[in-house]
């Protein structure tokens, strides 16, 4: 059993992810780095470029509502929103340079939202056909 | 990417270099911001950021539930959304989107400034971000107030609610017509939704293929004719909706049964798209005409909850500003923050009183509430309601031309002045006091002549609060990125 | 990160002597009421939670007794007037259910045992965010106070005619089903939901803390697969807490908005979808069932191994099954809605997943039983509770299959069968795990031992009373006795009377346990550092632990390698034979902490 634990340990504990117990950090980094936090400051060029992209996409999403694409309008609007969100998350929120596990947290949250939305819409869609119209007798 | 990124570890600060080698129990040169249960600042920072991301995940799931409610309702009643979204102002929504994106930019830049120890730039950028928050909330307040003015508020204050009863007519003030601004062709850029609303109710005029017509057409051409058409149409439309619409199955065993108009896969009504014109209320099945107010409920719940997050984020930004400031700078950061709250409250007070957008009949709603409740309790007679409606519609027509004047002339021209009472007075008064206090406090600071330089709390070795508040602020931006197309830009 | 984790109190908190002064522990480290109320020490916060949670158990239990008393005969018991009695009953069962679920079971093991034990098991000085931990406690206190006021307002008004100011009351059952809650009985809906909203925040903050602590604060030598199984279970629970609880929050907000503003998300009169509410509610509340049971399973894994003097069987399977239960738990919420009008397609999918979630649960039971096989079992109070848990959980789990199968569920839904089923899982399992956990870690919490004989008597009394109360309800349920009724046909009277007597026996057992724990805390003999011979890290530090948990930071080994611990008869404690094994946990004084 003990050897199995060892094996699992080597499988799971990966120092490169920065994930795991504390001495991973001290083992990996020179002692002179103590007292500082390893992080990248995002350059103004990237920040301004992302801002520009977001502005363009905002204009685009408004503009596209004046074009009739049928059901695709909703898809396009949501697609643009997703792209905008991705830019905000990746660059404004530093996800691009961040620990991968933070991304896993975010993605699992989105997966569970999808799960909930998917089942709720699937269900409501399925039983709508069994609902009979009420005899609407307007008072007027 | 790497050529522009800065590794802050290279910045100076050699203290605690040998901390790792100390056995526990000796004197330890402990980094100032390191909590006792962490080993290294890196571990602490990573933990904090990880914790923040988990918290953001919970926020996303909470809004996810809201989006689910939205999706199911829109899926089942696409026409309601298609019709009612015309009452929202996509120009205002768009401006707000840009404001939030810009404040996200300054926030991200503020994080960079804190990482590089650019103390004054950090403070300035946080201030600009905060102003972005105020800008967003100002536009939000204008939008909300406008909804209130034109009886598109929540619950019984929404003209599509079956419990709605015209508050102004009930208050015995025929000089202020129901749906005044809805009918009027309001030229003010503050309230372009008005025109859209008017057109949405308009059933007689031919369709206009110019997309911009929604907000501008009525302002430029044929105002009087359009208005005449509008008043007729609104009257007709209201008669058709029948605000006293009652679920015919209420109380019966079939109460839960209701027919969806028609279920389209992606929430779109093809016939409307084909016509390429704003939808009319009568395009919907009668039963869905009674559901329009739910759109406003969803709108206010979603944007309201988002607004709460904006306010919380603004509070956090201010808190970080105070901590980022040097002791000397705090002498004016505190009063400036106080004064900004005061100015916003003054604005809200004026808005509520009606000085900014038109007539001050807001309080008529409040005054009417009791009467309305009483009436509801005693059982509304549909015929009586319809009579009221009819009466107010007549008023509307009679005073229609008065409201052709520009916004600023609204209350003066109509012979009723903005009134300052109740909530409006309280908000205005409190805001005024707070503003004056802040300004006086600031003046004292200037007279005392504090030094504005010195070290702030944040620098290369410690900037976690700025980073975390930044993440929160970006989340607020993210939510709005989805709310904007889903509420304002329905096609 | 002083924003969230400031240096504790004095600036020199970090600089402490290598050896602690004798007798200094977390209970005596600081004195005065404020040192408790404002404490950032996870152990003190855990104990404060313990007080609150036991209070909630007492209130919920009292109302359970009143419900059973009302049901002793089909006639009204508390008031002569039937209408009043039935109304009173509705308020009582709502209070019982809501208090037990939201205020007792959900916070019981994570917030009390988890808060106390998890950081010590991880060799950490505290949870990752001590301030959030304290905030979580205050969320619980304010939410609970608000919620209880609302609920008691209704009970007092219905039962005794006493009107509290704003005496709201709630008679919807703990599930708040629409359209009843937003159209017919709206008095207390908004206020009660506000209370639950605040309580939910408490749960979320605990979850955030546990996940971050587990990830970031593990000691030297503790890989993911050397974590104690309780930590795995609490980690899985925390995943559910952060992914599901926000949906409860938004459910509450939507229902508040709906009730207050008549917006019609759930109200069919406005085009809403009443079944959607049940989707919302159960998307939280089914995973919440696993918030209730998973930590209990973790506790049982610890107890079974330690008190059987044997390495846990199938460590990896137990660890992974916790995660599997947490994730599968999100895919089965629709089995609460088989009879609600949910579509046949969705019913089938959820039924399938419900069967699937039985697999990881069964894996756990199999591994516990295998651990006990040919083991040196000690019949200590924690072990008696753990064995009761296995029996009751098996019965509860197997009866769940009848409810997960679509066809039989139609017959059994809304009957006493389901009442018995979820009481077997929630009370039989979680309550026994909680009591077992209290007995197991009581010496660590207070430094004193409880009386084992009386502990066993209390646990067995509770076990007998429990089965007496709830097993007959399976029979009554299959015969068609519907739940949530204060009256019944005479043919059901025998079941109800047995059940009521059983409930009183349960009460007797619980009081025996309570007095034994209290007696142990005040008068029991001094507990050694390791009274049971466990090898998880909390047994490597004195009882009670010092303020920072460990004088010297520990190094973790295999938490279930018990062979190095030998019973020392003269000092009545387990001592580690250092020469025995290198793989056991231990302390290395030359190492830096962690």
PDB file of N, CA and C in Angstrom, chain B residues 31-74:
ATOM      1  N   UNK B  31       8.147  39.580   6.565  1.00  0.00           N
ATOM      2  CA  UNK B  31       7.596  40.587   5.654  1.00  0.00           C
ATOM      3  C   UNK B  31       6.332  41.206   6.242  1.00  0.00           C
ATOM      4  N   UNK B  32       6.208  42.496   6.023  1.00  0.00           N
ATOM      5  CA  UNK B  32       5.173  43.261   6.710  1.00  0.00           C
ATOM      6  C   UNK B  32       3.770  42.717   6.472  1.00  0.00           C
ATOM      7  N   UNK B  33       3.514  42.305   5.254  1.00  0.00           N
ATOM      8  CA  UNK B  33       2.142  41.943   4.914  1.00  0.00           C
ATOM      9  C   UNK B  33       1.882  40.446   4.959  1.00  0.00           C
ATOM     10  N   UNK B  34       2.840  39.683   5.442  1.00  0.00           N
ATOM     11  CA  UNK B  34       2.680  38.237   5.432  1.00  0.00           C
ATOM     12  C   UNK B  34       1.938  37.785   6.689  1.00  0.00           C
ATOM     13  N   UNK B  35       0.798  37.119   6.496  1.00  0.00           N
ATOM     14  CA  UNK B  35       0.040  36.622   7.635  1.00  0.00           C
ATOM     15  C   UNK B  35       0.772  35.445   8.254  1.00  0.00           C
ATOM     16  N   UNK B  36       0.453  35.180   9.525  1.00  0.00           N
ATOM     17  CA  UNK B  36       1.273  34.230  10.277  1.00  0.00           C
ATOM     18  C   UNK B  36       1.170  32.811   9.755  1.00  0.00           C
ATOM     19  N   UNK B  37       0.064  32.493   9.058  1.00  0.00           N
ATOM     20  CA  UNK B  37      -0.097  31.096   8.673  1.00  0.00           C
ATOM     21  C   UNK B  37       0.404  30.809   7.257  1.00  0.00           C
ATOM     22  N   UNK B  38       1.023  31.787   6.631  1.00  0.00           N
ATOM     23  CA  UNK B  38       1.637  31.536   5.330  1.00  0.00           C
ATOM     24  C   UNK B  38       3.155  31.545   5.476  1.00  0.00           C
ATOM     25  N   UNK B  39       3.804  30.814   4.582  1.00  0.00           N
ATOM     26  CA  UNK B  39       5.256  30.738   4.639  1.00  0.00           C
ATOM     27  C   UNK B  39       5.914  31.861   3.850  1.00  0.00           C
ATOM     28  N   UNK B  40       5.390  32.085   2.654  1.00  0.00           N
ATOM     29  CA  UNK B  40       6.029  33.062   1.769  1.00  0.00           C
ATOM     30  C   UNK B  40       4.961  34.001   1.225  1.00  0.00           C
ATOM     31  N   UNK B  41       5.360  35.202   0.830  1.00  0.00           N
ATOM     32  CA  UNK B  41       4.403  36.110   0.186  1.00  0.00           C
ATOM     33  C   UNK B  41       3.817  35.498  -1.080  1.00  0.00           C
ATOM     34  N   UNK B  42       4.623  34.727  -1.764  1.00  0.00           N
ATOM     35  CA  UNK B  42       4.130  34.105  -2.988  1.00  0.00           C
ATOM     36  C   UNK B  42       2.968  33.149  -2.676  1.00  0.00           C
ATOM     37  N   UNK B  43       3.165  32.338  -1.641  1.00  0.00           N
ATOM     38  CA  UNK B  43       2.102  31.405  -1.252  1.00  0.00           C
ATOM     39  C   UNK B  43       0.848  32.180  -0.851  1.00  0.00           C
ATOM     40  N   UNK B  44       1.068  33.273  -0.131  1.00  0.00           N
ATOM     41  CA  UNK B  44      -0.075  34.066   0.312  1.00  0.00           C
ATOM     42  C   UNK B  44      -0.791  34.701  -0.867  1.00  0.00           C
ATOM     43  N   UNK B  45      -0.017  35.261  -1.775  1.00  0.00           N
ATOM     44  CA  UNK B  45      -0.630  35.909  -2.945  1.00  0.00           C
ATOM     45  C   UNK B  45      -1.388  34.890  -3.793  1.00  0.00           C
ATOM     46  N   UNK B  46      -0.755  33.734  -4.022  1.00  0.00           N
ATOM     47  CA  UNK B  46      -1.410  32.718  -4.841  1.00  0.00           C
ATOM     48  C   UNK B  46      -2.696  32.242  -4.179  1.00  0.00           C
ATOM     49  N   UNK B  47      -2.650  32.063  -2.865  1.00  0.00           N
ATOM     50  CA  UNK B  47      -3.856  31.639  -2.153  1.00  0.00           C
ATOM     51  C   UNK B  47      -4.963  32.664  -2.305  1.00  0.00           C
ATOM     52  N   UNK B  48      -4.589  33.936  -2.115  1.00  0.00           N
ATOM     53  CA  UNK B  48      -5.603  34.988  -2.172  1.00  0.00           C
ATOM     54  C   UNK B  48      -6.242  35.038  -3.553  1.00  0.00           C
ATOM     55  N   UNK B  49      -5.397  34.925  -4.572  1.00  0.00           N
ATOM     56  CA  UNK B  49      -5.936  35.015  -5.923  1.00  0.00           C
ATOM     57  C   UNK B  49      -6.797  33.795  -6.245  1.00  0.00           C
ATOM     58  N   UNK B  50      -6.340  32.654  -5.794  1.00  0.00           N
ATOM     59  CA  UNK B  50      -7.117  31.426  -5.975  1.00  0.00           C
ATOM     60  C   UNK B  50      -8.472  31.551  -5.287  1.00  0.00           C
ATOM     61  N   UNK B  51      -8.444  32.031  -4.037  1.00  0.00           N
ATOM     62  CA  UNK B  51      -9.696  32.227  -3.317  1.00  0.00           C
ATOM     63  C   UNK B  51     -10.620  33.187  -4.041  1.00  0.00           C
ATOM     64  N   UNK B  52     -10.029  34.243  -4.614  1.00  0.00           N
ATOM     65  CA  UNK B  52     -10.845  35.219  -5.340  1.00  0.00           C
ATOM     66  C   UNK B  52     -11.482  34.568  -6.558  1.00  0.00           C
ATOM     67  N   UNK B  53     -10.734  33.751  -7.252  1.00  0.00           N
ATOM     68  CA  UNK B  53     -11.308  33.103  -8.431  1.00  0.00           C
ATOM     69  C   UNK B  53     -12.444  32.161  -8.044  1.00  0.00           C
ATOM     70  N   UNK B  54     -12.274  31.484  -6.904  1.00  0.00           N
ATOM     71  CA  UNK B  54     -13.375  30.621  -6.453  1.00  0.00           C
ATOM     72  C   UNK B  54     -14.607  31.476  -6.161  1.00  0.00           C
ATOM     73  N   UNK B  55     -14.360  32.605  -5.512  1.00  0.00           N
ATOM     74  CA  UNK B  55     -15.497  33.490  -5.224  1.00  0.00           C
ATOM     75  C   UNK B  55     -16.139  33.990  -6.523  1.00  0.00           C
ATOM     76  N   UNK B  56     -15.297  34.333  -7.510  1.00  0.00           N
ATOM     77  CA  UNK B  56     -15.858  34.778  -8.786  1.00  0.00           C
ATOM     78  C   UNK B  56     -16.672  33.654  -9.427  1.00  0.00           C
ATOM     79  N   UNK B  57     -16.234  32.415  -9.231  1.00  0.00           N
ATOM     80  CA  UNK B  57     -17.010  31.295  -9.759  1.00  0.00           C
ATOM     81  C   UNK B  57     -18.397  31.266  -9.131  1.00  0.00           C
ATOM     82  N   UNK B  58     -18.476  31.529  -7.823  1.00  0.00           N
ATOM     83  CA  UNK B  58     -19.800  31.540  -7.197  1.00  0.00           C
ATOM     84  C   UNK B  58     -20.645  32.686  -7.751  1.00  0.00           C
ATOM     85  N   UNK B  59     -20.004  33.814  -8.013  1.00  0.00           N
ATOM     86  CA  UNK B  59     -20.748  34.939  -8.593  1.00  0.00           C
ATOM     87  C   UNK B  59     -21.287  34.554  -9.973  1.00  0.00           C
ATOM     88  N   UNK B  60     -20.422  33.896 -10.741  1.00  0.00           N
ATOM     89  CA  UNK B  60     -20.849  33.501 -12.084  1.00  0.00           C
ATOM     90  C   UNK B  60     -22.035  32.546 -12.003  1.00  0.00           C
ATOM     91  N   UNK B  61     -21.989  31.616 -11.065  1.00  0.00           N
ATOM     92  CA  UNK B  61     -23.099  30.672 -10.952  1.00  0.00           C
ATOM     93  C   UNK B  61     -24.374  31.374 -10.525  1.00  0.00           C
ATOM     94  N   UNK B  62     -24.225  32.375  -9.668  1.00  0.00           N
ATOM     95  CA  UNK B  62     -25.428  33.097  -9.256  1.00  0.00           C
ATOM     96  C   UNK B  62     -26.042  33.812 -10.452  1.00  0.00           C
ATOM     97  N   UNK B  63     -25.221  34.510 -11.210  1.00  0.00           N
ATOM     98  CA  UNK B  63     -25.753  35.158 -12.404  1.00  0.00           C
ATOM     99  C   UNK B  63     -26.190  34.116 -13.426  1.00  0.00           C
ATOM    100  N   UNK B  64     -25.520  32.961 -13.410  1.00  0.00           N
ATOM    101  CA  UNK B  64     -25.930  31.886 -14.311  1.00  0.00           C
ATOM    102  C   UNK B  64     -27.378  31.490 -14.066  1.00  0.00           C
ATOM    103  N   UNK B  65     -27.773  31.426 -12.803  1.00  0.00           N
ATOM    104  CA  UNK B  65     -29.166  31.127 -12.494  1.00  0.00           C
ATOM    105  C   UNK B  65     -30.095  32.176 -13.071  1.00  0.00           C
ATOM    106  N   UNK B  66     -29.663  33.425 -12.958  1.00  0.00           N
ATOM    107  CA  UNK B  66     -30.481  34.513 -13.494  1.00  0.00           C
ATOM    108  C   UNK B  66     -30.605  34.384 -15.011  1.00  0.00           C
ATOM    109  N   UNK B  67     -29.497  34.088 -15.658  1.00  0.00           N
ATOM    110  CA  UNK B  67     -29.535  33.915 -17.109  1.00  0.00           C
ATOM    111  C   UNK B  67     -30.402  32.720 -17.484  1.00  0.00           C
ATOM    112  N   UNK B  68     -30.443  31.729 -16.625  1.00  0.00           N
ATOM    113  CA  UNK B  68     -31.295  30.565 -16.894  1.00  0.00           C
ATOM    114  C   UNK B  68     -32.766  30.967 -16.871  1.00  0.00           C
ATOM    115  N   UNK B  69     -33.136  31.743 -15.853  1.00  0.00           N
ATOM    116  CA  UNK B  69     -34.516  32.211 -15.790  1.00  0.00           C
ATOM    117  C   UNK B  69     -34.851  33.022 -17.040  1.00  0.00           C
ATOM    118  N   UNK B  70     -33.923  33.881 -17.421  1.00  0.00           N
ATOM    119  CA  UNK B  70     -34.087  34.683 -18.629  1.00  0.00           C
ATOM    120  C   UNK B  70     -34.275  33.782 -19.841  1.00  0.00           C
ATOM    121  N   UNK B  71     -33.380  32.792 -19.973  1.00  0.00           N
ATOM    122  CA  UNK B  71     -33.388  31.953 -21.174  1.00  0.00           C
ATOM    123  C   UNK B  71     -34.687  31.174 -21.289  1.00  0.00           C
ATOM    124  N   UNK B  72     -35.146  30.625 -20.163  1.00  0.00           N
ATOM    125  CA  UNK B  72     -36.368  29.824 -20.232  1.00  0.00           C
ATOM    126  C   UNK B  72     -37.551  30.713 -20.596  1.00  0.00           C
ATOM    127  N   UNK B  73     -37.611  31.882 -19.994  1.00  0.00           N
ATOM    128  CA  UNK B  73     -38.757  32.748 -20.291  1.00  0.00           C
ATOM    129  C   UNK B  73     -38.712  33.217 -21.745  1.00  0.00           C
ATOM    130  N   UNK B  74     -37.519  33.578 -22.181  1.00  0.00           N
ATOM    131  CA  UNK B  74     -37.431  34.056 -23.566  1.00  0.00           C
ATOM    132  C   UNK B  74     -37.707  32.924 -24.544  1.00  0.00           C
TER     133      UNK B  74
END
